[in-house]
MMTF fields as JSON, N, C-alpha, C and O atoms, coordinates in Angstrom:
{
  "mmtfVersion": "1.0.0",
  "mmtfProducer": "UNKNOWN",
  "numBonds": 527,
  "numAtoms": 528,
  "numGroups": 132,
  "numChains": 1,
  "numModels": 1,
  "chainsPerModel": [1],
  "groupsPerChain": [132],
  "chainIdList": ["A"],
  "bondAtomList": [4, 2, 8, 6, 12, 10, 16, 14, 20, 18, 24, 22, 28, 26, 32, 30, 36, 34, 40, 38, 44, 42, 48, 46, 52, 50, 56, 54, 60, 58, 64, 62, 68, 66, 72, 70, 76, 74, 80, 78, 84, 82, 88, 86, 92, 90, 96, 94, 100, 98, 104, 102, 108, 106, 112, 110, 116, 114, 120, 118, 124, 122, 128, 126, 132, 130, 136, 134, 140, 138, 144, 142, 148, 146, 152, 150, 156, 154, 160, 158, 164, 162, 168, 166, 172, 170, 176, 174, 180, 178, 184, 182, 188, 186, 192, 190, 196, 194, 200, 198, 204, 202, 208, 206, 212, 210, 216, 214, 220, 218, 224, 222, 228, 226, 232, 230, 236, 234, 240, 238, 244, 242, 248, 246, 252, 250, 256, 254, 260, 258, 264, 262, 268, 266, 272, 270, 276, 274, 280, 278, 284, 282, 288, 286, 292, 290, 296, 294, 300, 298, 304, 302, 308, 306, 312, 310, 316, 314, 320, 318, 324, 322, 328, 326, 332, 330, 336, 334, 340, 338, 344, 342, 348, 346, 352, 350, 356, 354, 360, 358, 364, 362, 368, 366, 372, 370, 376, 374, 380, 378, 384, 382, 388, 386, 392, 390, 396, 394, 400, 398, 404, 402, 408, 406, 412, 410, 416, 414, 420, 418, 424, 422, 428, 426, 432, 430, 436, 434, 440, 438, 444, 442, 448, 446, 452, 450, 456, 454, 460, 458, 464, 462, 468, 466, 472, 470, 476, 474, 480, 478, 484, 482, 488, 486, 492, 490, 496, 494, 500, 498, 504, 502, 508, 506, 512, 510, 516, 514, 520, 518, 524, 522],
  "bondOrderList": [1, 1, 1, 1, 1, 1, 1, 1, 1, 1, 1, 1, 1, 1, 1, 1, 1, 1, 1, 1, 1, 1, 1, 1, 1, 1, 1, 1, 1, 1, 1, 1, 1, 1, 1, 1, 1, 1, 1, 1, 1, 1, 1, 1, 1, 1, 1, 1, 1, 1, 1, 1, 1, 1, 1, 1, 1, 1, 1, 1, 1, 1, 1, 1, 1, 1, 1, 1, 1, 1, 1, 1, 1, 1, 1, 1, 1, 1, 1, 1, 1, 1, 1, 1, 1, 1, 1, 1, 1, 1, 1, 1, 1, 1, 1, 1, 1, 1, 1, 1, 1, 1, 1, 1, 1, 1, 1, 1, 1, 1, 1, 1, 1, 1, 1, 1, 1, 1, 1, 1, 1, 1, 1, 1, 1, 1, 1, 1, 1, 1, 1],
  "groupList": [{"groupName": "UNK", "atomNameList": ["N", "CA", "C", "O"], "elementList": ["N", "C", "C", "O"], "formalChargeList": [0, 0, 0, 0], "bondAtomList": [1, 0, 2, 1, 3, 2], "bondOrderList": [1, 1, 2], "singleLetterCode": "X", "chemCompType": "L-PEPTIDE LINKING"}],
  "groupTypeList": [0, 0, 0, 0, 0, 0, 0, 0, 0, 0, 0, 0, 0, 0, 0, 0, 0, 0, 0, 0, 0, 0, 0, 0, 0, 0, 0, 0, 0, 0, 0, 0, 0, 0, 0, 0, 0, 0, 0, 0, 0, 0, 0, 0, 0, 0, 0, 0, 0, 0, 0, 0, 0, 0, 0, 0, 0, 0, 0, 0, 0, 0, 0, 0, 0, 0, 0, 0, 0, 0, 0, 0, 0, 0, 0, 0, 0, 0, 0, 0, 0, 0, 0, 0, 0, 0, 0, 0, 0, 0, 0, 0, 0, 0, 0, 0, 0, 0, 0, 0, 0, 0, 0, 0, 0, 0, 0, 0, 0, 0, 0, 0, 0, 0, 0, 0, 0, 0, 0, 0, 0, 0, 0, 0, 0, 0, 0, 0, 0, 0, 0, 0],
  "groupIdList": [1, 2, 3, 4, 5, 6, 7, 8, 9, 10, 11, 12, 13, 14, 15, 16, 17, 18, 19, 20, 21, 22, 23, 24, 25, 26, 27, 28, 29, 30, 31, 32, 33, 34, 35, 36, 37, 38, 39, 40, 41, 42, 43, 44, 45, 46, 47, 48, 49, 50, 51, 52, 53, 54, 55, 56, 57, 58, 59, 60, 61, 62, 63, 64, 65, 66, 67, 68, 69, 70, 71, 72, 73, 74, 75, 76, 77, 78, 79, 80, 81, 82, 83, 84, 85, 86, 87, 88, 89, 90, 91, 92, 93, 94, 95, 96, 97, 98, 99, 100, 101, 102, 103, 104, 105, 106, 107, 108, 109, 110, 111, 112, 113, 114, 115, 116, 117, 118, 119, 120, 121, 122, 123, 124, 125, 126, 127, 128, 129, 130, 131, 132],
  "secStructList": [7, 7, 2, 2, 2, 2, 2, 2, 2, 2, 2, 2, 2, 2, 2, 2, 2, 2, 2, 2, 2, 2, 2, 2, 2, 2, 2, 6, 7, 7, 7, 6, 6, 1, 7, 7, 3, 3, 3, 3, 3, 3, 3, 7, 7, 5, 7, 6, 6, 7, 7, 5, 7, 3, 3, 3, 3, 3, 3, 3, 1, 7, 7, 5, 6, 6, 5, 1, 7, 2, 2, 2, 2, 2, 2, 2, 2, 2, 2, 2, 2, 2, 2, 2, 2, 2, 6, 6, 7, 7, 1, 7, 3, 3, 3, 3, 3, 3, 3, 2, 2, 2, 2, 2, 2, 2, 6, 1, 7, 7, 7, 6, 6, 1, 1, 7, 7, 7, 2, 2, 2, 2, 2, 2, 2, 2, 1, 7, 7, 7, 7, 7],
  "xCoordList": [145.43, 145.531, 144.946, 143.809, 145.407, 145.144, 143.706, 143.214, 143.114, 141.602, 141.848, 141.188, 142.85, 142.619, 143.149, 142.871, 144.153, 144.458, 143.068, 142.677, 142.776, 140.882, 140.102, 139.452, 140.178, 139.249, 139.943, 139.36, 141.341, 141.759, 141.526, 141.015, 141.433, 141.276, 139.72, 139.324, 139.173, 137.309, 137.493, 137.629, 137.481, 137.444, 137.824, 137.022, 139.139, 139.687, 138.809, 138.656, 138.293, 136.824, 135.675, 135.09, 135.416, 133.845, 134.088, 133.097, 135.25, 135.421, 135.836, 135.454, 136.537, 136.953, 135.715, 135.767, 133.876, 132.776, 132.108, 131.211, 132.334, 131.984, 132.001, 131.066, 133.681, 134.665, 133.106, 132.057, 133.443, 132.751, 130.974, 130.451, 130.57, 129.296, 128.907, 128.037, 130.162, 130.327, 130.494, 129.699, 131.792, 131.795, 130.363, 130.042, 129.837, 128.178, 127.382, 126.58, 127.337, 126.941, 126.943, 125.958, 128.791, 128.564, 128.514, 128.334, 128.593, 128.263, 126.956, 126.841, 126.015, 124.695, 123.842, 122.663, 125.341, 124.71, 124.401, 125.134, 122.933, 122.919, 122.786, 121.683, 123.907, 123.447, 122.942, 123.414, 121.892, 121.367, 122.108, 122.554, 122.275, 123.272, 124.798, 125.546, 125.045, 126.335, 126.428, 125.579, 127.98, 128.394, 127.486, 126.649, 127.605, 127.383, 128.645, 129.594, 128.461, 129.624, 129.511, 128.603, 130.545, 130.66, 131.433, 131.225, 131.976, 132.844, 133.382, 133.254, 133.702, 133.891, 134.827, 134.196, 135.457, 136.426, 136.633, 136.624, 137.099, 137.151, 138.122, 137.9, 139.456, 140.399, 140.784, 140.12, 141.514, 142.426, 143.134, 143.967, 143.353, 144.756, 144.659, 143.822, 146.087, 146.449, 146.552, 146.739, 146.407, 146.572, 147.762, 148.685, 147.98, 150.042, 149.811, 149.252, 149.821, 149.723, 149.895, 150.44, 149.297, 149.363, 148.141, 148.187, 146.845, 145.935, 145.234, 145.228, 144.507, 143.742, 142.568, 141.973, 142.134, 141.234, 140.359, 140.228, 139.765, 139.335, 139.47, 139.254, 139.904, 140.061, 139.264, 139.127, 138.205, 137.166, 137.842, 138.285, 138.065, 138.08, 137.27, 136.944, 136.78, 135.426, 135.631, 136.156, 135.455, 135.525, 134.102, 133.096, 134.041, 132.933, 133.125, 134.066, 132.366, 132.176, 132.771, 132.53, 133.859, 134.427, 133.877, 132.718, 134.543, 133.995, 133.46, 133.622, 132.995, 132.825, 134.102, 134.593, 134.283, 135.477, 136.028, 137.081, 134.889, 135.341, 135.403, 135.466, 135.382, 135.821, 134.512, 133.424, 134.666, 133.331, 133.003, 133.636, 131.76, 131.379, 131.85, 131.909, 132.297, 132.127, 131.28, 131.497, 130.133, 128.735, 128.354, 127.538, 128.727, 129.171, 130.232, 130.032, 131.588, 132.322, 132.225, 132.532, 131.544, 131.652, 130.023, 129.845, 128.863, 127.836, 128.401, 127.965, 129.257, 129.789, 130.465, 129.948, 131.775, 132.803, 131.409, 131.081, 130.856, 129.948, 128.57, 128.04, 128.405, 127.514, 128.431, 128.356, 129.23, 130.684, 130.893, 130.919, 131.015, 131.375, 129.935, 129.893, 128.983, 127.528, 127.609, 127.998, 127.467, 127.581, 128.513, 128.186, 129.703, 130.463, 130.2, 130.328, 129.563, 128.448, 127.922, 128.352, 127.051, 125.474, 126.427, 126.093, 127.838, 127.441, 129.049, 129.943, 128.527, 129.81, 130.958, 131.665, 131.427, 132.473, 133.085, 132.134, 133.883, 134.394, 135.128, 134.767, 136.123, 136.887, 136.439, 135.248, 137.598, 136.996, 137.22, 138.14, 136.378, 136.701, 137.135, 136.432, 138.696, 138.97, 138.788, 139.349, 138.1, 137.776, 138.434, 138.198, 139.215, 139.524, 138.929, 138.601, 138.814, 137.743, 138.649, 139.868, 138.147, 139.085, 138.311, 137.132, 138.306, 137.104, 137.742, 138.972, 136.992, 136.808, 138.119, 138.577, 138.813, 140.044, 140.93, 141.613, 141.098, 142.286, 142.224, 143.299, 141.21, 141.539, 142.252, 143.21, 141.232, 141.997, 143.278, 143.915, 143.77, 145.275, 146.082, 147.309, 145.647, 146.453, 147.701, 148.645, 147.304, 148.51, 149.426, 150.123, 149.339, 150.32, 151.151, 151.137, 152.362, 154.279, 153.648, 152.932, 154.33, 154.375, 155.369, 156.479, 154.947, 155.104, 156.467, 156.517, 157.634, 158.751, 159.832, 161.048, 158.867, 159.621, 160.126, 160.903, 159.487, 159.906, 160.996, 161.316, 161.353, 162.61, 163.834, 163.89, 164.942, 166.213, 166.838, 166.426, 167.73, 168.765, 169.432, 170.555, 169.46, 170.738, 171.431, 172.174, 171.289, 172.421, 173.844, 174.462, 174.375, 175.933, 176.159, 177.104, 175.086, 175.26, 175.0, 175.393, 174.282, 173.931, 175.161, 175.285, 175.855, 177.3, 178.233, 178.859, 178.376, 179.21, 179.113, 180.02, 178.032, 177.53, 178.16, 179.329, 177.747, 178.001, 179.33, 179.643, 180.333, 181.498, 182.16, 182.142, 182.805, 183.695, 185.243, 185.987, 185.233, 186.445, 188.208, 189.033, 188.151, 189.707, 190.836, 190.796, 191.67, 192.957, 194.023, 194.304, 194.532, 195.633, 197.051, 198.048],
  "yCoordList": [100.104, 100.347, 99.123, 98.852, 98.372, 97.627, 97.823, 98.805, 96.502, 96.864, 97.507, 98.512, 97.01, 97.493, 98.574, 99.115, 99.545, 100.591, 101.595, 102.731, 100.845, 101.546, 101.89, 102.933, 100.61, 100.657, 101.91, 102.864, 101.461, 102.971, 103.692, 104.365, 104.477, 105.553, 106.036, 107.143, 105.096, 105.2, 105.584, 106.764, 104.751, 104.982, 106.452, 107.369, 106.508, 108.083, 109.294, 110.234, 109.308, 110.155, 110.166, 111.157, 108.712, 108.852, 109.407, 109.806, 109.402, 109.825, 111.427, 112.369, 111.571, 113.014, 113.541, 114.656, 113.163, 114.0, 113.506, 114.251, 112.701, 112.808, 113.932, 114.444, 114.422, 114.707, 116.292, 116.45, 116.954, 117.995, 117.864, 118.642, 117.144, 116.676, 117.691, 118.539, 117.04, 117.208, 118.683, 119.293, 119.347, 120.652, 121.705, 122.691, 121.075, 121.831, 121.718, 122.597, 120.26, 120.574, 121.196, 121.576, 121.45, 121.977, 123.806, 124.653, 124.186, 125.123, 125.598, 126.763, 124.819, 125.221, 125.369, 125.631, 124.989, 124.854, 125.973, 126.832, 126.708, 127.73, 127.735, 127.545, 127.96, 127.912, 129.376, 130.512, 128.868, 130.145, 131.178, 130.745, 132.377, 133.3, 133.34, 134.252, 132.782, 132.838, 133.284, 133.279, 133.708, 133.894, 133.363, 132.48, 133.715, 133.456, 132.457, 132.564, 131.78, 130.458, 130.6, 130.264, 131.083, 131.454, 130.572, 130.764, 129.964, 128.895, 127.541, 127.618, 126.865, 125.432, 124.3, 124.028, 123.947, 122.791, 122.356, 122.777, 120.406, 119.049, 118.386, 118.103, 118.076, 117.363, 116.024, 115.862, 115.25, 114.241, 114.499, 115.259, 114.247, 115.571, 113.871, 112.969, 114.121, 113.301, 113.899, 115.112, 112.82, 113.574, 113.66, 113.072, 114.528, 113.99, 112.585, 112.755, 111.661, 110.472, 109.868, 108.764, 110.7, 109.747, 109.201, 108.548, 109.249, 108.552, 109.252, 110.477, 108.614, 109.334, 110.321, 109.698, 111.724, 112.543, 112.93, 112.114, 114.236, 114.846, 116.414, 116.658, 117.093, 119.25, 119.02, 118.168, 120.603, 121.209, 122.571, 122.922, 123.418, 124.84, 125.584, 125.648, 126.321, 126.797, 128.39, 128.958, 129.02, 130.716, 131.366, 130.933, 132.297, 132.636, 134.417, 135.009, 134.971, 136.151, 136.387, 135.899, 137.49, 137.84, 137.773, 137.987, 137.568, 137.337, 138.767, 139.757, 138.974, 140.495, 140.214, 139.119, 141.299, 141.977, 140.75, 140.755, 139.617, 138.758, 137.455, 136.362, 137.601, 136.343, 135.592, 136.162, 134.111, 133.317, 133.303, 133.993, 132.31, 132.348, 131.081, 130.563, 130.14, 128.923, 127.995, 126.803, 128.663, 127.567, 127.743, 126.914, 128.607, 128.485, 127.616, 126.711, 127.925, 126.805, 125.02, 124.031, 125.368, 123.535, 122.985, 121.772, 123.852, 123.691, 123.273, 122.259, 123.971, 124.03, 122.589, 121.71, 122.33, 121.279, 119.899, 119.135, 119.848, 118.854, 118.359, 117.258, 119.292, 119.377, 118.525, 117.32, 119.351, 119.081, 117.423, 116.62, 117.003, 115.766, 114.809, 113.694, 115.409, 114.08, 114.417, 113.343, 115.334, 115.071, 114.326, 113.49, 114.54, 113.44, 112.329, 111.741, 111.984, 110.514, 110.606, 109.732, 111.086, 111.078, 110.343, 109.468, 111.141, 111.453, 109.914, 109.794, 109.067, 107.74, 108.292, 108.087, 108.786, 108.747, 108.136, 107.466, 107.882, 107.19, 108.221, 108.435, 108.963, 109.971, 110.703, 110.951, 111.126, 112.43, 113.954, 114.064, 114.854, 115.807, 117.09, 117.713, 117.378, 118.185, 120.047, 120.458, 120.748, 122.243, 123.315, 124.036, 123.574, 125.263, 126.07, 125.791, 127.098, 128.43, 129.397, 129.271, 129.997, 131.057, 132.609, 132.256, 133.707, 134.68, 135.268, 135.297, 135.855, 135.715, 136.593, 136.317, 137.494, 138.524, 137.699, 137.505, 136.914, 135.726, 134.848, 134.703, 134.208, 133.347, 134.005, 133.693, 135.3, 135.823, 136.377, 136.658, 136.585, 137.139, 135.616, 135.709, 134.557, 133.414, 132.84, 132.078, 133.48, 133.069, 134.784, 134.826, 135.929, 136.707, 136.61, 135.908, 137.151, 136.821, 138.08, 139.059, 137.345, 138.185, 139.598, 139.568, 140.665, 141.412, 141.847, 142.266, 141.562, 141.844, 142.959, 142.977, 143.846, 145.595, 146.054, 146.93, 145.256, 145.487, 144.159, 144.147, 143.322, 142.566, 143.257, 144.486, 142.427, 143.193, 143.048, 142.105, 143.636, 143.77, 142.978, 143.296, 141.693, 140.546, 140.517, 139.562, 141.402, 141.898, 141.543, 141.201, 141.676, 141.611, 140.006, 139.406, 139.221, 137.893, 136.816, 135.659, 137.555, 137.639, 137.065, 136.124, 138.327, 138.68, 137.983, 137.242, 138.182, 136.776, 135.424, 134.718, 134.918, 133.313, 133.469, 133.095, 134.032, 134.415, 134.141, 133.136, 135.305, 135.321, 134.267, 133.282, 134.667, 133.284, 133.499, 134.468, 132.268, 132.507, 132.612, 131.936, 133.708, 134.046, 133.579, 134.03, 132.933, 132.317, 133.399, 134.493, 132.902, 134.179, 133.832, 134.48],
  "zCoordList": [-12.354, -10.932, -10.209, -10.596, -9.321, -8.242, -7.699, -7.142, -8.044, -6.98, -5.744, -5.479, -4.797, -3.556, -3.518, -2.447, -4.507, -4.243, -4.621, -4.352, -5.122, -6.023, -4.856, -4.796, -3.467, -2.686, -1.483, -0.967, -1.322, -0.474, -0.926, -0.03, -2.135, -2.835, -2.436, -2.073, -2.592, -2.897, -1.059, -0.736, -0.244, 1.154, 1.573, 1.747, 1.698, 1.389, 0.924, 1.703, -0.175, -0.734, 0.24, 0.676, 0.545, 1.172, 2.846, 3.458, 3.427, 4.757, 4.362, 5.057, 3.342, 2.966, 2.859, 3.377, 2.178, 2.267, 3.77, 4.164, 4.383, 5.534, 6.327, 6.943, 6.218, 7.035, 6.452, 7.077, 5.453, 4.744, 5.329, 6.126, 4.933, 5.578, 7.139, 7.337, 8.177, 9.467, 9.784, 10.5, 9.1, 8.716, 8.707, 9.371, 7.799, 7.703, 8.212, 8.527, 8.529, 10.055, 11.08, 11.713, 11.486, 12.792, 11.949, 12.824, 11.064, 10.307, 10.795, 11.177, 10.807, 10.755, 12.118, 12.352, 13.169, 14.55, 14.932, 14.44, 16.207, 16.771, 17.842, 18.354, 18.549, 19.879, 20.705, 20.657, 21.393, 21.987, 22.888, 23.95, 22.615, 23.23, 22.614, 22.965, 22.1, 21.548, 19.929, 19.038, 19.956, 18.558, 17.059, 17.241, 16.127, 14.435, 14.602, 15.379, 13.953, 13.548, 11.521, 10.76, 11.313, 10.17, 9.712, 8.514, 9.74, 8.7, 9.504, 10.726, 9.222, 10.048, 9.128, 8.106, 9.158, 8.842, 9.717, 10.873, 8.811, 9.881, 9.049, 7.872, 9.799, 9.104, 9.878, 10.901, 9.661, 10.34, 11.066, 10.573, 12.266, 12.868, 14.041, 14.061, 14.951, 16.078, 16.825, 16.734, 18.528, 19.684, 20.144, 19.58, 21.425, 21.552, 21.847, 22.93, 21.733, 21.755, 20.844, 20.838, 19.49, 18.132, 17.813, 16.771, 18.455, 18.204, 17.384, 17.498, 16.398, 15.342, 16.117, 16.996, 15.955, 16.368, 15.044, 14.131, 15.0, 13.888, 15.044, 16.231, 13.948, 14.601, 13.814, 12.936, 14.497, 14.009, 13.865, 14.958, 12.941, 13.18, 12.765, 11.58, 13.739, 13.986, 13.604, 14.562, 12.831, 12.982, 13.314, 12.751, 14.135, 14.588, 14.886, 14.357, 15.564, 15.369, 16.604, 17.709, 16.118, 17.504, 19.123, 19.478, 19.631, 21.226, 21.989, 21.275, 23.003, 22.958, 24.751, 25.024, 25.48, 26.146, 27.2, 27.838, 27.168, 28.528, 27.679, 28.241, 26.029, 25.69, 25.447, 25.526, 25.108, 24.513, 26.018, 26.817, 26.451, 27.515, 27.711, 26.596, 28.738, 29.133, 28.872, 28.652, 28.904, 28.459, 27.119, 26.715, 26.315, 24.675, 24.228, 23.417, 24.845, 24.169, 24.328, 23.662, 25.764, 25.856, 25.67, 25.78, 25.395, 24.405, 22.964, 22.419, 22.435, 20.816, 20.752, 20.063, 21.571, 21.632, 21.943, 21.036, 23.17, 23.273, 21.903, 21.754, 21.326, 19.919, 19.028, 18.787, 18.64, 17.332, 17.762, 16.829, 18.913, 19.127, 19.008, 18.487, 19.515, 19.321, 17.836, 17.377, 16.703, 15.362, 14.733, 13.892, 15.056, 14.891, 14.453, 13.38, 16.069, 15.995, 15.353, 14.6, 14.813, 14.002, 12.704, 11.905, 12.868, 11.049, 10.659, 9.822, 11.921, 11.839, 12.08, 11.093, 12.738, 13.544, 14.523, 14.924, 15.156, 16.241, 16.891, 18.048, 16.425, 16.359, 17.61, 17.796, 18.656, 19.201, 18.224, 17.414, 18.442, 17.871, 18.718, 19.513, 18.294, 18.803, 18.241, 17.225, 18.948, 18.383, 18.54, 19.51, 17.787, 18.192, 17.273, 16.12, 17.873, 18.333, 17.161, 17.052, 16.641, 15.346, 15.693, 15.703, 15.903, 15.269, 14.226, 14.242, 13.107, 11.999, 11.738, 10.629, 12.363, 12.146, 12.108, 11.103, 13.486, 13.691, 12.556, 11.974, 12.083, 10.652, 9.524, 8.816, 9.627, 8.199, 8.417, 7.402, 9.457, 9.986, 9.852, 9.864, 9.756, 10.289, 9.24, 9.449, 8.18, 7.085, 6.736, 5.722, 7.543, 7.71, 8.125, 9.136, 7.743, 8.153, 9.972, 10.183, 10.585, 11.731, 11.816, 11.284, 12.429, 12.596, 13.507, 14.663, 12.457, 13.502, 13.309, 13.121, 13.438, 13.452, 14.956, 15.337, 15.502, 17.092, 17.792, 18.981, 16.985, 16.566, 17.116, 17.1, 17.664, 17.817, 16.778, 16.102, 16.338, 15.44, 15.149, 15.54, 14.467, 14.63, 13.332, 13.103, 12.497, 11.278, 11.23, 10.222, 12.617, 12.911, 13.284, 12.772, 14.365, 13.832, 12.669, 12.522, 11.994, 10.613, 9.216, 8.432, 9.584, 9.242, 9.496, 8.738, 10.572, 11.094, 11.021, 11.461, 10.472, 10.265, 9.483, 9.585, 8.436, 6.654, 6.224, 5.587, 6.679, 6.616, 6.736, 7.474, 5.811, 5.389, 6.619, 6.767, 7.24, 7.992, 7.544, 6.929, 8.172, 7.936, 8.754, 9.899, 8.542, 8.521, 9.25, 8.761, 10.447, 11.281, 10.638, 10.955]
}
């Protein structure tokens, strides 16, 4: 293998435990009055722009009837981003918010029993066309 493919490779790893590092970090954050923050991942992701970012997805303990508070989420988003820093970043970090039902719901086929009926255009794609 190519030294320098050795050194992308090696680079790749040490930002991949960064990236993990950061995670447990913001894992371990508490902010006063707000949610349990139960699980946390940090990937590579772009902005609509294309510019390199880092997502945080944050799962936390359900919200209670009016939702997170304002001064919880942009306490959390403003934290997630000075760690960032700490931990060599440049990256902004972008956060979305999970509670812990919505994560684990997030890889279910959606629920389409209340779907209209499209069987008959269905059918008709299908069908092989007939000749007058």
């Amino acid at each position: 293998m190519p030294e320098s493919v050795k050194m992308v490779m090696m680079r790749a790893n040490q930002q991949a435990e960064a990236r993990n590092e950061l995670a447990v970090a913001i894992r371990e954050l508490t902010i006063p009055d707000g949610p349990a923050i139960r699980q946390a991942f940090v990937e590579p992701y772009s902005d609509s722009e294309g510019e390199p970012i880092l997502r945080a997805l944050v799962v936390l303990d359900a919200p209670d009837d009016d939702g997170w508070s304002a001064r919880f989420t942009h306490d959390l988003r403003k934290r997630a981003n000075r760690l960032a820093v700490e931990h060599g970043f440049d990256e902004y970090v972008y956060v979305t918010l999970l509670s812990v039902e919505d994560f684990a719901a997030r890889d279910e086929p959606e629920d389409t029993s209340g779907a209209p009926d499209t069987s008959a255009l269905t059918e008709a794609i299908h069908e092989p066309h007939r000749s007058s």
